[in-house]
mmCIF file of C-alpha atoms in Angstrom:
data_model
loop_
_atom_site.group_PDB
_atom_site.id
_atom_site.type_symbol
_atom_site.label_atom_id
_atom_site.label_comp_id
_atom_site.label_asym_id
_atom_site.label_seq_id
_atom_site.Cartn_x
_atom_site.Cartn_y
_atom_site.Cartn_z
ATOM 1 C CA ASP A 1 -66.932 83.682 131.598
ATOM 2 C CA PHE A 2 -67.316 81.574 128.459
ATOM 3 C CA LYS A 3 -63.577 81.318 127.752
ATOM 4 C CA LYS A 4 -62.914 79.887 131.224
ATOM 5 C CA LEU A 5 -65.746 77.374 130.833
ATOM 6 C CA ALA A 6 -64.556 76.331 127.384
ATOM 7 C CA PHE A 7 -61.002 75.916 128.680
ATOM 8 C CA ALA A 8 -62.204 73.840 131.647
ATOM 9 C CA ALA A 9 -64.373 71.694 129.383
ATOM 10 C CA GLY A 10 -61.402 71.139 127.075
ATOM 11 C CA LYS A 11 -59.255 70.018 130.014
ATOM 12 C CA ILE A 12 -61.969 67.612 131.184
ATOM 13 C CA LYS A 13 -62.332 66.210 127.668
ATOM 14 C CA ALA A 14 -58.551 65.818 127.315
ATOM 15 C CA SER A 15 -58.405 64.129 130.710
ATOM 16 C CA ALA A 16 -61.183 61.732 129.714
ATOM 17 C CA LEU A 17 -59.376 60.952 126.461
ATOM 18 C CA ASP A 18 -56.143 60.334 128.401
ATOM 19 C CA GLY A 19 -58.043 57.952 130.662
ATOM 20 C CA GLU A 20 -59.523 56.115 127.688
ATOM 21 C CA LEU A 21 -56.115 55.843 126.038
ATOM 22 C CA THR A 22 -54.524 54.541 129.235
ATOM 23 C CA ALA A 23 -57.290 51.947 129.606
ATOM 24 C CA GLN A 24 -56.844 50.883 125.977
ATOM 25 C CA VAL A 25 -53.054 50.624 126.397
ATOM 26 C CA ASN A 26 -53.474 48.603 129.599
ATOM 27 C CA THR A 27 -55.827 46.169 127.854
ATOM 28 C CA LEU A 28 -53.473 45.744 124.903
ATOM 29 C CA VAL A 29 -50.421 45.300 127.154
ATOM 30 C CA ALA A 30 -52.302 42.534 128.981
ATOM 31 C CA GLN A 31 -52.842 40.873 125.593
ATOM 32 C CA LEU A 32 -49.065 40.954 124.977
ATOM 33 C CA GLY A 33 -48.884 38.216 127.611
ATOM 34 C CA ALA A 34 -51.553 36.055 125.960
ATOM 35 C CA SER A 35 -50.802 32.429 125.151
ATOM 36 C CA GLY A 36 -51.823 32.830 121.496
ATOM 37 C CA ALA A 37 -49.249 34.261 119.084
ATOM 38 C CA LYS A 38 -51.925 35.962 116.951
ATOM 39 C CA GLU A 39 -53.380 37.779 119.962
ATOM 40 C CA ARG A 40 -49.908 38.976 120.993
ATOM 41 C CA ARG A 41 -49.101 40.060 117.429
ATOM 42 C CA ASP A 42 -52.418 41.925 117.066
ATOM 43 C CA ALA A 43 -51.890 43.696 120.412
ATOM 44 C CA ARG A 44 -48.396 44.767 119.355
ATOM 45 C CA LYS A 45 -49.684 46.148 116.028
ATOM 46 C CA ALA A 46 -52.530 47.989 117.789
ATOM 47 C CA LEU A 47 -50.142 49.588 120.299
ATOM 48 C CA ILE A 48 -47.823 50.743 117.521
ATOM 49 C CA THR A 49 -50.820 52.144 115.626
ATOM 50 C CA LEU A 50 -51.766 54.262 118.667
ATOM 51 C CA GLY A 51 -48.519 56.130 118.083
ATOM 52 C CA LEU A 52 -46.897 58.877 120.137
ATOM 53 C CA PRO A 53 -49.813 59.469 122.542
ATOM 54 C CA ALA A 54 -49.399 55.865 123.766
ATOM 55 C CA ILE A 55 -45.778 56.305 124.871
ATOM 56 C CA LYS A 56 -46.529 57.769 128.304
ATOM 57 C CA PRO A 57 -48.994 55.036 129.355
ATOM 58 C CA LEU A 58 -46.715 52.382 127.830
ATOM 59 C CA LYS A 59 -43.779 53.516 129.964
ATOM 60 C CA ALA A 60 -45.791 52.530 133.035
ATOM 61 C CA HIS A 61 -45.332 48.921 131.875
ATOM 62 C CA PHE A 62 -41.525 48.991 131.595
ATOM 63 C CA GLN A 63 -41.417 47.148 134.939
ATOM 64 C CA HIS A 64 -44.178 44.660 134.054
ATOM 65 C CA SER A 65 -44.197 41.479 136.142
ATOM 66 C CA ASP A 66 -43.705 39.409 132.954
ATOM 67 C CA PRO A 67 -40.190 40.188 131.655
ATOM 68 C CA GLU A 68 -41.175 39.299 128.076
ATOM 69 C CA VAL A 69 -44.058 41.771 128.171
ATOM 70 C CA ALA A 70 -41.798 44.461 129.660
ATOM 71 C CA GLU A 71 -39.245 43.897 126.885
ATOM 72 C CA THR A 72 -41.925 43.959 124.179
ATOM 73 C CA VAL A 73 -43.316 47.226 125.577
ATOM 74 C CA LYS A 74 -39.824 48.771 125.424
ATOM 75 C CA GLU A 75 -39.452 47.607 121.807
ATOM 76 C CA ILE A 76 -42.841 49.106 120.936
ATOM 77 C CA VAL A 77 -41.878 52.460 122.475
ATOM 78 C CA GLU A 78 -38.631 52.440 120.470
ATOM 79 C CA THR A 79 -40.623 51.673 117.314
ATOM 80 C CA ILE A 80 -43.055 54.518 117.964
ATOM 81 C CA ARG A 81 -40.502 57.095 119.105
ATOM 82 C CA PRO A 82 -39.317 59.211 116.170
ATOM 83 C CA THR A 83 -35.707 58.730 115.189
ATOM 84 C CA PRO A 84 -33.835 62.039 115.283
ATOM 85 C CA SER A 85 -32.438 63.178 111.971
ATOM 86 C CA PRO A 86 -28.680 63.562 111.765
ATOM 87 C CA PRO A 87 -27.546 67.178 111.848
ATOM 88 C CA PRO A 88 -26.663 68.734 108.508
ATOM 89 C CA PRO A 89 -22.944 68.734 107.723
ATOM 90 C CA LYS A 90 -21.007 71.767 108.884
ATOM 91 C CA GLU A 91 -19.179 73.811 106.290
ATOM 92 C CA ASP A 92 -15.891 72.546 107.748
ATOM 93 C CA ASP A 93 -17.049 68.948 107.200
ATOM 94 C CA ALA A 94 -18.111 69.482 103.599
ATOM 95 C CA GLU A 95 -15.871 68.012 100.985
ATOM 96 C CA VAL A 96 -13.889 70.655 99.175
ATOM 97 C CA PRO A 97 -12.846 69.853 95.581
ATOM 98 C CA LEU A 98 -9.098 69.993 95.052
#
């Protein structure tokens, strides 16, 4: 059945993309521990640019053997993660003119 084949192909493609993303994240995280400041800065910018899809593979590095790299990875995840909007004020909280 074509639909089943298309679905399976989509899953394989998504899995391959996940693998590529994980490999890219791993390479960039390794560069966060580089001796050169420019290389570390460029790796940080690249990881942030990857955005939300990079969060899951980045979390695997929260326990990195280099504490500075682990801390930088956590900061990057916080930068990428969307900040929730505050809830709208309730009617009870709205200012009422006197």
